PDB file of C-alpha atoms in Angstrom:
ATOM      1  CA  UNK A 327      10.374 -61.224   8.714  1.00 42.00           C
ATOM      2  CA  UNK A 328       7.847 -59.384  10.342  1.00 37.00           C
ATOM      3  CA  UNK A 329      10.031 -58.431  13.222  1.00 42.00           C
ATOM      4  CA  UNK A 330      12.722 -56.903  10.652  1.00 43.00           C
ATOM      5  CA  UNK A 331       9.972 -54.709   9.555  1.00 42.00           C
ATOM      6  CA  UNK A 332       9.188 -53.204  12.705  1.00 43.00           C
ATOM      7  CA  UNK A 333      12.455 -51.513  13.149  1.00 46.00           C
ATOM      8  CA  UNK A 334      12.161 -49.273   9.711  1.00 54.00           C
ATOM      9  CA  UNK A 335       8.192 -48.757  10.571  1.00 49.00           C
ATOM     10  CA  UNK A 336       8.599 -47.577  13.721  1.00 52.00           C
ATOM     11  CA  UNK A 337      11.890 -45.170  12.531  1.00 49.00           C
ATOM     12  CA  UNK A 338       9.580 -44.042   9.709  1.00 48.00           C
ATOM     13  CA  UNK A 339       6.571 -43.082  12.238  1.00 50.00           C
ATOM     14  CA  UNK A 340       9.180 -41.115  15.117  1.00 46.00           C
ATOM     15  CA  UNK A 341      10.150 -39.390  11.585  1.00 47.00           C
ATOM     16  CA  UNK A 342       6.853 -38.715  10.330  1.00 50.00           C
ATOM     17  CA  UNK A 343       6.054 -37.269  14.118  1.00 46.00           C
ATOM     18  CA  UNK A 344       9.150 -34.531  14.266  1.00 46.00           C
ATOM     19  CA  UNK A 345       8.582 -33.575  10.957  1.00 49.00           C
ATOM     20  CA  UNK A 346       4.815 -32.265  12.174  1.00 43.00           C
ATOM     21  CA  UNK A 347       6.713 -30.461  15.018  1.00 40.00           C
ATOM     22  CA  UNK A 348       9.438 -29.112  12.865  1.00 44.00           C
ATOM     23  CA  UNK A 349       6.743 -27.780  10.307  1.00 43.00           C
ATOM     24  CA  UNK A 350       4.665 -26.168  13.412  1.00 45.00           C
ATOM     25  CA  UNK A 351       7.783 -24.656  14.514  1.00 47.00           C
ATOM     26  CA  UNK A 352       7.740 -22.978  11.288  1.00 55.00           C
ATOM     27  CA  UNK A 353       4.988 -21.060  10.531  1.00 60.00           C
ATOM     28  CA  UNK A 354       3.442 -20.321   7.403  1.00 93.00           C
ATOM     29  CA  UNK A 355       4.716 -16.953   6.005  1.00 96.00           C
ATOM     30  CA  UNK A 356       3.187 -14.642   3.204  1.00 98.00           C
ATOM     31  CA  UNK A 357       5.632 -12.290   1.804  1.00 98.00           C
ATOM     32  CA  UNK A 358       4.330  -8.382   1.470  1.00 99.00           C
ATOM     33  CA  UNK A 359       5.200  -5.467  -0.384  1.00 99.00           C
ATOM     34  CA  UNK A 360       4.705  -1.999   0.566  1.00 98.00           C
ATOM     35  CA  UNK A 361       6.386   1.914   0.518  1.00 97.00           C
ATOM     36  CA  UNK A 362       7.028   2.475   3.438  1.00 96.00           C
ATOM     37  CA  UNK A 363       7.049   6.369   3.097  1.00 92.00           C
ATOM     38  CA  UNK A 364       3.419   7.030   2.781  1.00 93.00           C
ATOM     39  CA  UNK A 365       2.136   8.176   6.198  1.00 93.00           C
ATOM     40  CA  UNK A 366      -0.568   7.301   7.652  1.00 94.00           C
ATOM     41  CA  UNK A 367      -0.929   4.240   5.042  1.00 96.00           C
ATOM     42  CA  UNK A 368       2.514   2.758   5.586  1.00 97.00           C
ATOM     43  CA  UNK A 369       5.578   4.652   7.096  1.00 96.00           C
ATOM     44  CA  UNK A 370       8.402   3.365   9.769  1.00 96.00           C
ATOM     45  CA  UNK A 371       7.846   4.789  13.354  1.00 95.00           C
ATOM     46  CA  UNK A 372      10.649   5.878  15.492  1.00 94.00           C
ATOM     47  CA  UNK A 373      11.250   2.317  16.640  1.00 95.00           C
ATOM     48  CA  UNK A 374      11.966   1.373  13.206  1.00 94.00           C
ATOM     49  CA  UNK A 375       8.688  -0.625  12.960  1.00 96.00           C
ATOM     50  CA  UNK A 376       6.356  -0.756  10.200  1.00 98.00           C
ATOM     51  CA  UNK A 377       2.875   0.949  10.812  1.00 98.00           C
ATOM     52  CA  UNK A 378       0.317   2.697   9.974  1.00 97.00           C
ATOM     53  CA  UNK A 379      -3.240   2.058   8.496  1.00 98.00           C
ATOM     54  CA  UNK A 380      -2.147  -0.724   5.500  1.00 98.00           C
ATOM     55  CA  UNK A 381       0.265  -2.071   8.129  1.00 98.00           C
ATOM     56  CA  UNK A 382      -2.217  -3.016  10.546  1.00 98.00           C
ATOM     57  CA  UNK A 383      -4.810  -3.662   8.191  1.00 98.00           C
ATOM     58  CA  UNK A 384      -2.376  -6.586   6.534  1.00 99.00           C
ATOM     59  CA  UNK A 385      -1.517  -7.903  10.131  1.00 98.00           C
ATOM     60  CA  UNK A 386      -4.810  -8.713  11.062  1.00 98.00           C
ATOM     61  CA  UNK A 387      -5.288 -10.489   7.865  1.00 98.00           C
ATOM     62  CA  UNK A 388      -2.702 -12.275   8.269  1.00 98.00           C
ATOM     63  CA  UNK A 389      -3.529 -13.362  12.036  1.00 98.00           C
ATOM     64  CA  UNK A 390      -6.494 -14.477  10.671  1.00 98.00           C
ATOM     65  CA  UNK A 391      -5.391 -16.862   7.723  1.00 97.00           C
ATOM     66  CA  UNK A 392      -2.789 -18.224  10.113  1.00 97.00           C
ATOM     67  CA  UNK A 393       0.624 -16.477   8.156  1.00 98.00           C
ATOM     68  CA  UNK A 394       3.317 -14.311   9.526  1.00 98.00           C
ATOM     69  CA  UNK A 395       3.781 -11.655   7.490  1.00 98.00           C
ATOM     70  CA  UNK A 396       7.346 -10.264   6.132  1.00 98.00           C
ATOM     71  CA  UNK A 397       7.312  -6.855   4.978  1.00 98.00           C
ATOM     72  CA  UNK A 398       9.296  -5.676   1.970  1.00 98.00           C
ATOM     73  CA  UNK A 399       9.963  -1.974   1.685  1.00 98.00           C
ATOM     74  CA  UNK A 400       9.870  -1.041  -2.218  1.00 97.00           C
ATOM     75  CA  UNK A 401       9.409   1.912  -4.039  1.00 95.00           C
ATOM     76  CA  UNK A 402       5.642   2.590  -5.232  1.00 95.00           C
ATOM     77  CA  UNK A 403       6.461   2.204  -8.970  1.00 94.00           C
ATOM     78  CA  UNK A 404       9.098  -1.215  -8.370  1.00 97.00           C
ATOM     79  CA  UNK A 405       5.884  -2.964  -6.643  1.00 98.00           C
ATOM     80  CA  UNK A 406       4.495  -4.710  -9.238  1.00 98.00           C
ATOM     81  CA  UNK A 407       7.514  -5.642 -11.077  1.00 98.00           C
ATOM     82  CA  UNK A 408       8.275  -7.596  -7.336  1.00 98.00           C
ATOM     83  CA  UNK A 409       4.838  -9.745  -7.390  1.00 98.00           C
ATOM     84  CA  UNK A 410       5.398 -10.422 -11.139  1.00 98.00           C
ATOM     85  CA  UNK A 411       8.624 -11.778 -10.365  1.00 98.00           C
ATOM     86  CA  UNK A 412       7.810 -13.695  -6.913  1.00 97.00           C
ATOM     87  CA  UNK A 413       9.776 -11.638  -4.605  1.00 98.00           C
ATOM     88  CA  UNK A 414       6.486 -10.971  -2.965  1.00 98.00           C
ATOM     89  CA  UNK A 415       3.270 -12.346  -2.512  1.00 98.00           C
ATOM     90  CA  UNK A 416       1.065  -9.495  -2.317  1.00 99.00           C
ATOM     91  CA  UNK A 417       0.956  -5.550  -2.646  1.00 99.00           C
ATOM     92  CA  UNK A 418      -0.518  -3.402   0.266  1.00 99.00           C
ATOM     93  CA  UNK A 419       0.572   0.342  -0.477  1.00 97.00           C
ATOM     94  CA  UNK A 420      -2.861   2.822  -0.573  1.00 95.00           C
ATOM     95  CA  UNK A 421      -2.779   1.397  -4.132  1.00 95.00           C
ATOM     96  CA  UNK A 422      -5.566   2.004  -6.332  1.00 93.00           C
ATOM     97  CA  UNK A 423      -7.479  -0.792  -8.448  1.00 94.00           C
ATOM     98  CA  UNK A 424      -7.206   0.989 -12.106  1.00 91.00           C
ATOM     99  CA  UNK A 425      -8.141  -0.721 -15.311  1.00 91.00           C
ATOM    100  CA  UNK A 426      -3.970  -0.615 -16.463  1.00 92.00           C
ATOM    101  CA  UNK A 427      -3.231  -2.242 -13.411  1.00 95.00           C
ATOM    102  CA  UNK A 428      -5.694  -4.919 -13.721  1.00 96.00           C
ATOM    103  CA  UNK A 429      -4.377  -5.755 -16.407  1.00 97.00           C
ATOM    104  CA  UNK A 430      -0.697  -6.548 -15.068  1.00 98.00           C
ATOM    105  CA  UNK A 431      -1.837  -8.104 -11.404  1.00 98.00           C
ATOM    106  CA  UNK A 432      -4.992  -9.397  -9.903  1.00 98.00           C
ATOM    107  CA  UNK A 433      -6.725  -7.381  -7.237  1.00 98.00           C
ATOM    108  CA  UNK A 434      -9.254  -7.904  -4.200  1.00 98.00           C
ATOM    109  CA  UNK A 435     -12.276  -6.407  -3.802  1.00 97.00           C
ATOM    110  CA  UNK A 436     -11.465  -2.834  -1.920  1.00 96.00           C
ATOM    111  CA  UNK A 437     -10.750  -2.229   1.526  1.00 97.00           C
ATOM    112  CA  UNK A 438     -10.592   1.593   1.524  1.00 94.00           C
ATOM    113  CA  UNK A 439     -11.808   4.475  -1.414  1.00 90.00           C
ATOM    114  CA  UNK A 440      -9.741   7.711  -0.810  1.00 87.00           C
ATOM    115  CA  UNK A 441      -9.457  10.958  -2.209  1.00 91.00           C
ATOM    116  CA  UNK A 442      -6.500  12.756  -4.162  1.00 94.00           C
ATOM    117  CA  UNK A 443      -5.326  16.490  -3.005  1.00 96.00           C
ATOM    118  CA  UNK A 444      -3.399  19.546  -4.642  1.00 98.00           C
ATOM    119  CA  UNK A 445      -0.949  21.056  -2.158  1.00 98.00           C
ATOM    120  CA  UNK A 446       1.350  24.674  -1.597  1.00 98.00           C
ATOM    121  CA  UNK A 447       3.937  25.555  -0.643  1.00 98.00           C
ATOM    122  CA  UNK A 448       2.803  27.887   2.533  1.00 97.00           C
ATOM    123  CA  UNK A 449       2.522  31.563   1.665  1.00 94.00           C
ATOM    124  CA  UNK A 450       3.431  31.012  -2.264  1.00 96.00           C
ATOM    125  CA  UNK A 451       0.561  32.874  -3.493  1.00 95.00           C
ATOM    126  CA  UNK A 452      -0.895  30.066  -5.428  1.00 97.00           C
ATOM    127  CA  UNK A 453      -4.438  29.701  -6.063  1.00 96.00           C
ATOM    128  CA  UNK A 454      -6.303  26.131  -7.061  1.00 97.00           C
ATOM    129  CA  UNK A 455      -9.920  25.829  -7.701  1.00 97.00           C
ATOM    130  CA  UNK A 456     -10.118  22.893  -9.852  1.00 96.00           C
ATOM    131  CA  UNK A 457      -7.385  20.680 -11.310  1.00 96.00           C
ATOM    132  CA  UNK A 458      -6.905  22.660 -14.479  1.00 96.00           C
ATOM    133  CA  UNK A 459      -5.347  24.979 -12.598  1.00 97.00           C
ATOM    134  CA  UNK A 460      -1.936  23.218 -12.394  1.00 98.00           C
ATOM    135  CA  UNK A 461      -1.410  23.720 -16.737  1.00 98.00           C
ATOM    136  CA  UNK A 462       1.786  25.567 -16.432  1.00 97.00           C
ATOM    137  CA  UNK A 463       2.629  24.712 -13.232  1.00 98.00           C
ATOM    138  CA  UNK A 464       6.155  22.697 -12.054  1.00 98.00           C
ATOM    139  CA  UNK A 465       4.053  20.209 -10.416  1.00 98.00           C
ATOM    140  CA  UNK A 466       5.498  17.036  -8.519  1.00 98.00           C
ATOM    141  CA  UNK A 467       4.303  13.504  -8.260  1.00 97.00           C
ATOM    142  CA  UNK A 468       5.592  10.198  -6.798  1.00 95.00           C
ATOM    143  CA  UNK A 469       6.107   7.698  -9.780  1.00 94.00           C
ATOM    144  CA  UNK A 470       3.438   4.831 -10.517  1.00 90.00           C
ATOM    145  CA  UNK A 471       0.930   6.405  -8.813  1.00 92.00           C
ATOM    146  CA  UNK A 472      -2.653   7.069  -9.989  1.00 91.00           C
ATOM    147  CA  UNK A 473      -2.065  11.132  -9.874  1.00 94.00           C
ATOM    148  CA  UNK A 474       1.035  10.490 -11.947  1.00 95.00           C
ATOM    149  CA  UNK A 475      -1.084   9.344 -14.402  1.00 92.00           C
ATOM    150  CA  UNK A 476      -3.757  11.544 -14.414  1.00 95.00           C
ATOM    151  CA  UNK A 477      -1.458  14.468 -14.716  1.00 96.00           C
ATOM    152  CA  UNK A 478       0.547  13.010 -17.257  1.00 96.00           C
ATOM    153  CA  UNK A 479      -2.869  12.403 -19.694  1.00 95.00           C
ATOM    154  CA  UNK A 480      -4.854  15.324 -18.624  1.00 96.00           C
ATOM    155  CA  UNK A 481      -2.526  18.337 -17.306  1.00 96.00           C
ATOM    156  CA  UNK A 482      -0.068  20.299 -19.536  1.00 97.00           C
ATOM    157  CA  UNK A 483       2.457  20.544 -16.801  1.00 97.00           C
ATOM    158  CA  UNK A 484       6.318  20.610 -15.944  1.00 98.00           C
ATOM    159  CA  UNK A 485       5.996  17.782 -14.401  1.00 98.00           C
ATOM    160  CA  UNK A 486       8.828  16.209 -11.698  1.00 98.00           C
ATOM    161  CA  UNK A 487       8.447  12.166 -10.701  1.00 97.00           C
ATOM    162  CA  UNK A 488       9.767  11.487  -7.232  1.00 97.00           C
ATOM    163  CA  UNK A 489      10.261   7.788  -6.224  1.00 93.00           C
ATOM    164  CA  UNK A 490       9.144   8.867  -2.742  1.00 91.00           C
ATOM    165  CA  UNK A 491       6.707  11.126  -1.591  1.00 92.00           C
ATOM    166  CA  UNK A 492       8.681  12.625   0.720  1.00 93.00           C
ATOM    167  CA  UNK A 493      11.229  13.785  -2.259  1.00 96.00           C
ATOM    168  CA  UNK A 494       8.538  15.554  -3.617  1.00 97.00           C
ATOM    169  CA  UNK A 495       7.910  17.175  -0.418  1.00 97.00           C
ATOM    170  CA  UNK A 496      11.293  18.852   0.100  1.00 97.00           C
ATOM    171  CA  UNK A 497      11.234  20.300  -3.202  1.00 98.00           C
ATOM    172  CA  UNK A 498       8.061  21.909  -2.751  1.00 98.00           C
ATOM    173  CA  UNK A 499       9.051  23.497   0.637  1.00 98.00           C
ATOM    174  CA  UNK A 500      12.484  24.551  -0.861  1.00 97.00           C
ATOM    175  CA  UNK A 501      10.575  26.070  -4.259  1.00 97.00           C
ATOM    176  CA  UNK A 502      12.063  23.662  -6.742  1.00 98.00           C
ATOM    177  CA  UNK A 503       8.110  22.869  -7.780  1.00 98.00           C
ATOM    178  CA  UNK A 504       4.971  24.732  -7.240  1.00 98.00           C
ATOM    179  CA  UNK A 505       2.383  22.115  -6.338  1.00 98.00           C
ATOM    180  CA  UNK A 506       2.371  18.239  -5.119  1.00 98.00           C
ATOM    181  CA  UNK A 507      -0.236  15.744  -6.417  1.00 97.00           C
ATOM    182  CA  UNK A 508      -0.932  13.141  -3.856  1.00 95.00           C
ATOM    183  CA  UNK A 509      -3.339  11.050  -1.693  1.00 92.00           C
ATOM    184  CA  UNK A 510      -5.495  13.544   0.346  1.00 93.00           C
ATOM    185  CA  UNK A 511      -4.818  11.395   3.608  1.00 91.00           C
ATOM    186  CA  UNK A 512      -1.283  11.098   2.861  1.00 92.00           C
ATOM    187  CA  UNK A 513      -0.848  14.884   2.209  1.00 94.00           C
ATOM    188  CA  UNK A 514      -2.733  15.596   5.531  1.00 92.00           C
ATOM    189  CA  UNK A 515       0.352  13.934   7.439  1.00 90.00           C
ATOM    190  CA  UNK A 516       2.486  16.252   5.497  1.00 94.00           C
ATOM    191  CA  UNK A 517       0.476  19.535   6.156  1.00 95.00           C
ATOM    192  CA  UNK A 518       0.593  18.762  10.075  1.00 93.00           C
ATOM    193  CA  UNK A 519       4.255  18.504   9.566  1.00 93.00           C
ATOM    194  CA  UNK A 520       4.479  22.592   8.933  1.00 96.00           C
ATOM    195  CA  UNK A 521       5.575  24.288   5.529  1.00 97.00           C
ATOM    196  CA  UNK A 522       3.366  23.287   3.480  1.00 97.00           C
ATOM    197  CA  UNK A 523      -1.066  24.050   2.976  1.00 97.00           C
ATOM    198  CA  UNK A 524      -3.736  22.142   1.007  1.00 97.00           C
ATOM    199  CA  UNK A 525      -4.960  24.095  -2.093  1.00 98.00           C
ATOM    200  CA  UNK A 526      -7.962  21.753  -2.989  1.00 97.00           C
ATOM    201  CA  UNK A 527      -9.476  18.151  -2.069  1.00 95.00           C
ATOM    202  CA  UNK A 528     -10.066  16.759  -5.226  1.00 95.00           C
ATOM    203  CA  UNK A 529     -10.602  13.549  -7.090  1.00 91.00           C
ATOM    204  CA  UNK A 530      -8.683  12.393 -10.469  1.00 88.00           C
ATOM    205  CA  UNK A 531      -9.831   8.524 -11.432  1.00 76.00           C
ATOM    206  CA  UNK A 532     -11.171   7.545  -7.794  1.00 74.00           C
ATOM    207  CA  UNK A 533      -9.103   5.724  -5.549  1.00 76.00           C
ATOM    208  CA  UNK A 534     -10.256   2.385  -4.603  1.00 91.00           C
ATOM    209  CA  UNK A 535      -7.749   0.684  -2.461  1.00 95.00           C
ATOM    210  CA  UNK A 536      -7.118  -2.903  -2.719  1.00 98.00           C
ATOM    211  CA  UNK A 537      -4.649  -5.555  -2.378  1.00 99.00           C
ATOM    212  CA  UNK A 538      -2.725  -7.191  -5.405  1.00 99.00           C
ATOM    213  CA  UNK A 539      -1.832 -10.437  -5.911  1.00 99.00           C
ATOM    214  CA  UNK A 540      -0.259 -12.049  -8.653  1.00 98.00           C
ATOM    215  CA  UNK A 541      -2.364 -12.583 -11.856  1.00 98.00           C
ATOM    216  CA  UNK A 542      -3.906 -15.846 -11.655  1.00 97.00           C
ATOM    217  CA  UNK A 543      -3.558 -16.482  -7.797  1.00 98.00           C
ATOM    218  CA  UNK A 544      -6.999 -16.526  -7.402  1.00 97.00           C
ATOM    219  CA  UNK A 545      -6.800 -18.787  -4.145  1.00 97.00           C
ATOM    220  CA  UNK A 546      -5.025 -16.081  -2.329  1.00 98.00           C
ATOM    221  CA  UNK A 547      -7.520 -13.597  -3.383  1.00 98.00           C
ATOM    222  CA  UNK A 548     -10.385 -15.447  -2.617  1.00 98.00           C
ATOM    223  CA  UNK A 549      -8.927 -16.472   0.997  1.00 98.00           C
ATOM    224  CA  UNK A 550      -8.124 -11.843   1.138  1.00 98.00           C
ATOM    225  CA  UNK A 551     -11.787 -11.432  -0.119  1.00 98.00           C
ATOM    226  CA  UNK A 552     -13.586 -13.325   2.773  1.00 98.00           C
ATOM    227  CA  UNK A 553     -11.133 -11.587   5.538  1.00 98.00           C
ATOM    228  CA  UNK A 554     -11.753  -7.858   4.166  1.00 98.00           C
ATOM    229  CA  UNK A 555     -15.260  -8.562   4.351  1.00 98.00           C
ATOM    230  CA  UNK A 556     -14.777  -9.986   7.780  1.00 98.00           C
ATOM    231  CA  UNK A 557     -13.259  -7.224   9.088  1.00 97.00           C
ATOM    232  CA  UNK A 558     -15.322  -4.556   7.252  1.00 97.00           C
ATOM    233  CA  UNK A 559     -18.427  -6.441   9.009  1.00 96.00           C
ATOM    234  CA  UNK A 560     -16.724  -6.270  12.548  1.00 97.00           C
ATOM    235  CA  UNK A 561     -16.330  -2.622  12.019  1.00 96.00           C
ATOM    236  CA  UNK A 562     -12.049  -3.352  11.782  1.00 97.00           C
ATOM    237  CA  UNK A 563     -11.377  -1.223   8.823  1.00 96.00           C
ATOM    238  CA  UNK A 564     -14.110   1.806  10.165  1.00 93.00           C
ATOM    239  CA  UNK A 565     -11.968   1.587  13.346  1.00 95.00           C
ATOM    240  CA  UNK A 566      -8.602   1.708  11.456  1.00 96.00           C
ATOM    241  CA  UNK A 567      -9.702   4.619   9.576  1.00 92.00           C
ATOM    242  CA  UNK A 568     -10.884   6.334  12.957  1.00 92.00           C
ATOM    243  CA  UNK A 569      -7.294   5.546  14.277  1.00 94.00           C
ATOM    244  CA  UNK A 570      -4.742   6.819  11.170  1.00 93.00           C
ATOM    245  CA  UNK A 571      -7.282   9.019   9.027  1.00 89.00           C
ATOM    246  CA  UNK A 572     -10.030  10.628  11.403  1.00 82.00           C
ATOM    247  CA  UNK A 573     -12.397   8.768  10.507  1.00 55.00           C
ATOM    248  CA  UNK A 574     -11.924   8.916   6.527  1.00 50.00           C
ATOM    249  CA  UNK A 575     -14.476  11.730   5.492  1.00 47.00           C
TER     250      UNK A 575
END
């Protein structure tokens, strides 16, 4: 009897034993969603690799909790829709914290607080001094972002959406819109590309970067929390900053 049930023991344990190296051979992955057109945040280089300051930012978090990370190019304003849905596990995209958001996702504490910018055409004349100055103006934003809304509450405007940045962009240098609302860091990138000139540094509702998660998942927030403090500690994020934004002043 006993010798009968060595057979099936010892079958169970070699089982038990490859299944351990089968899981290790498979690591752990955590499934992230980003727009991939926002340089320096997140844009593709010329290798066809994701970059840029949320890019690495997210890759050492996820070296440190032990994950792989897959990326999942989306546009800005599909994002959320993806985490509420479970196509993705988290949001990294220069995406602000707001109150309307908060109440659709759950967000960490934030990693980076940015600045908003008006921006020309070059040579078109156009003066800004404060926002006001866009009322009247054909005046372009990407959709689901926080200048989007701003605009849309506080500006009487002609105003275009753009699912990417870059859209937005185009039409500005071509004259199809007067002025571009958009991250100041992000509209830096564009100015060094030629054709276009800032018009005024500015600051709608405050942009306070942070990482979504899905609302409830406060295990995978708390596990984010600890690592962006980690890193802001270490000096990571300064560093980062140094690296993609000068030095984010």
């Amino acid at each position: 009897m006993k010798r009968w049930l060595l057979v099936p023991l010892s079958l169970l344990m070699v089982l038990a034993v490859l299944g351990v190296v089968g899981c290790q051979s498979k690591p752990k992955k955590l499934v992230v969603g980003t727009s991939a057109d926002y340089e320096p945040f997140e844009y593709v280089d010329e290798n066809g690799s994701y970059t840029g300051f949320d890019i690495e930012l997210m890759e050492e978090i996820g070296k440190r909790m032990g994950v792989e990370i897959e990326w999942q190019d989306i546009a800005f304003d599909g994002l959320i829709g993806a985490l509420q849905s479970g196509k993705i596990d988290a949001i990294i995209a220069a995406m602000s914290a707001t109150p309307e958001r908060e109440e659709q996702v759950d967000f960490t504490k934030p990693y980076f607080i940015g600045a908003d910018a008006i921006i020309v055409a070059e040579g078109s004349g156009i003066t800004i001094t404060k926002n006001e100055d866009m009322a009247g103006l054909r005046v372009g934003v990407q959709s689901g972002t926080i200048q989007e809304q701003w605009i849309d509450e506080n500006i009487d405007a002609d105003v275009q959406h753009y699912e990417r940045a870059e859209q937005a962009i185009l039409d500005l240098k071509s004259g199809r819109i007067d002025v571009v609302a958009m991250d100041y860091y992000a509209a830096q990138n564009f100015i060094e590309q030629g054709g276009i000139e800032m018009a005024l540094k500015t600051e709608f509702a405050g942009e306070h970067m942070a990482i979504a998660v899905k609302e409830g998942n406060t295990e995978l927030r708390d596990q984010l929390n600890e690592i962006i403090d980690e890193l802001q500690a270490e000096g990571f994020v300064d560093n980062l900053a140094m690296k993609y934004l000068g030095g984010g002043e």
